[in-house]
Amino acid sequence: MSESTLDLSAPRSGLPLGPAICTLLLTILAGLLVFHGLQGALPRDLWWQALWSPNLDDVRQVLLHFSFFPRLAVSLMAGAALALAGTLFQQILRNPLAEPVTLGVSAGANLALSAATIFAPTLLVHGLEAVTLTGAALAACLLFAFAWGRTLSPLRFILAGMVISLYCVSLNALLVLFNHDYLIDLLLWQAGSLNQSGWDGVLYLAPRLAVAMVIALLMVRPLAALGLEDEGAAAVGVNLLRTRVMGLAVTVALSAFVTSAVGMLAFVGLAAPAIARLCGARTLRQRLIWAPLLGAALLCVVDQIARELSRFAGEIPAGILTGVFSVPLLLWLLSRQRSGGIVPRLAPAKPQREHPWRLIIGAAILLGLLTLPAIYFAVDANGWHWGDAGLSDAILQWRLPRVLGSLAAGAMLAVAGLLVQRLTGNPMASPEVLGATSGSAIAVLVLFLVMPQPQAYMVPAASIGALLTLGLLLWFAWRKTFNAERLLLTGVCLTTLLHSLSTLLLASGDPRMTAMMSWMTGSTYQVDVLSATTGLLVGAVMIGVSLLLARPLDLLTLGNGTATALGLRLRLSHLTILLTAAVLTATATIIVGPLSFVGLIGPHIARHLGVRRAAPQVLLSAVAGALIMVVADWLGRNIAYPWPVSAGLLAAFIGCPYFLWLMHRERKG
């Protein structure tokens, strides 16, 4: 089966809980929370008056009329709009992981807002809509420019969308780091704040959502045909290009409208359509009806909980809690689903290279040649210069540990990415996407919040976090079969959760968290001799272990049945590979923080260069990851001297364009 084949049908063994009952339960919960909020704000006999004709001399009625009720209406409409956008994206691209966030559309709109705020604030005088539409449209155009081929490949679209999203998020984080005081309020709002000070947001979203819903229902028949292969859809008379363009225009516009109104609300566009589908909404028409209703109820519940929590912990954006409360529900439904969805298959981009070891040796030599200038060539108050004897102490104390730590972290994350990609048979898998780095980072954050001297416990805490995360993934995978879609959805949940928490912590103003945010963006600023040496030793040992796993890794690409027939003990192999990936991820996270992208791009570089066997792929992926991180660390120390730029952000700048270029070259080929 080709990589473009996806099973988007409802599970064969339908759940007893249908979409109508699920929507009703969420609606009842939302109603109870709304009733509780109203009960504590105003006597019951004044609710109707506060809604339609408030007494302006009564502060409580004014707050209900201009804040509580508009916020309630906006939460319902924003949830419905995101769920509708996610449903359309998933249908058009035939991929259950497609939504505005995973495809980079929301990140593009967010980046456009930040850039306009800094460089062209006059563009915001007449509203945010034009700016967010432009950003979302540019992200969508980039997505199709790099991912569209002769046929629709869902995996290629998700990979390109994730890369574009990472790139936009990195750019946005860079703007925040350099303009922290100026963008801190915008950052908190971008996390998904549903606070309202009037009915403008309701009047803005209502007609746009209504028009989008009407257009989607009018396009049900051609959109339903897109669930077939391109040849089958064309055979029944569907104009593929026109249908996709119109459908995508609606989804991009909806994403931009919601972003301009309330910021970026992650996960709703993924969770609501998935819940509707898993509850038994089998046809597109059913999902177009039930997914927006589920999304509206889901976001309303989350926002009411956020409003209650804000009384005790300060303002908590609803976007931060969408993942927290959607994850358990979605994962429970996933555990009830039969296997299916994304087909786990890693097709090589090029034929097997005849002499991969020559390429590996050449890449290693290049890494060695770049390491020397990374250590000795730098800029300071006197300009650029090559280090001399007088700088030997500074070089040994500051530069050498950072370079060696970057080298070790990049190599370990790249190898960990290769292990999980080989294990799941899916090119989207990596420590970042599967939540392993998220688990390590959350454990370290909790450690810093509860321990007065946390440094001595960072390695055990990060290892435990990664192991618990991968253990959760393993448990979900082993309940029925080792299902790639279930792994990816679980990882997306955990990664979304970490991003939400990190945004809240950055906006909190806690000095400890400000320092941790630098670490969470992949900073090598605090790498010392001990941590660099530890990283090199652990990396060498675990990469050696990965080489010993070459035979199981090669056999797993043949399929579980064939691998078992050839004598491979599947569960033992799965557990060993996951443990190795967990140790590699945890150690790299301790050194430079929860980096994004390196674990995804390193294996792809090796694969696109024609290296197919596991052993040479391990070595070439390690060298590629090390190269990216060494160059990123050198740029981070020098391009904005004396202000350091996180190597993790610059790794995305280096890796993203190269990855998209490789994808574009493969598409043209």
Coordinates of N, CA and C in Angstrom, one line a residue, residues 42-51 58 60-61 64 69:
L42 N -24.6 36.5 40.1 CA -25.8 37.3 40.1 C -27.0 36.4 40.5
P43 N -27.9 37.0 41.2 CA -29.2 36.2 41.4 C -29.8 35.8 40.1
R44 N -30.5 34.6 40.2 CA -31.1 34.0 39.0 C -32.1 34.9 38.3
D45 N -32.9 35.6 39.0 CA -33.9 36.4 38.4 C -33.4 37.6 37.6
L46 N -32.1 37.9 37.7 CA -31.5 39.0 37.0 C -30.7 38.5 35.8
W47 N -30.6 37.2 35.5 CA -29.7 36.7 34.4 C -30.3 37.3 33.1
W48 N -31.6 37.1 32.9 CA -32.1 37.5 31.6 C -32.0 39.1 31.4
Q49 N -32.2 39.8 32.4 CA -32.0 41.3 32.3 C -30.5 41.6 32.0
A50 N -29.6 40.9 32.6 CA -28.2 41.2 32.4 C -27.8 40.8 30.9
L51 N -28.5 39.9 30.3 CA -28.1 39.5 29.0 C -28.7 40.5 28.0
D58 N -25.3 48.6 37.9 CA -24.9 47.4 38.6 C -23.7 46.8 37.9
R60 N -22.2 44.0 38.5 CA -22.3 42.6 38.2 C -23.0 42.4 36.9
Q61 N -24.1 43.1 36.6 CA -24.8 43.0 35.3 C -23.9 43.5 34.2
L64 N -21.5 40.7 33.4 CA -22.1 39.6 32.7 C -22.4 39.9 31.2
F69 N -21.2 36.7 29.0 CA -22.0 36.2 27.8 C -21.2 36.3 26.5

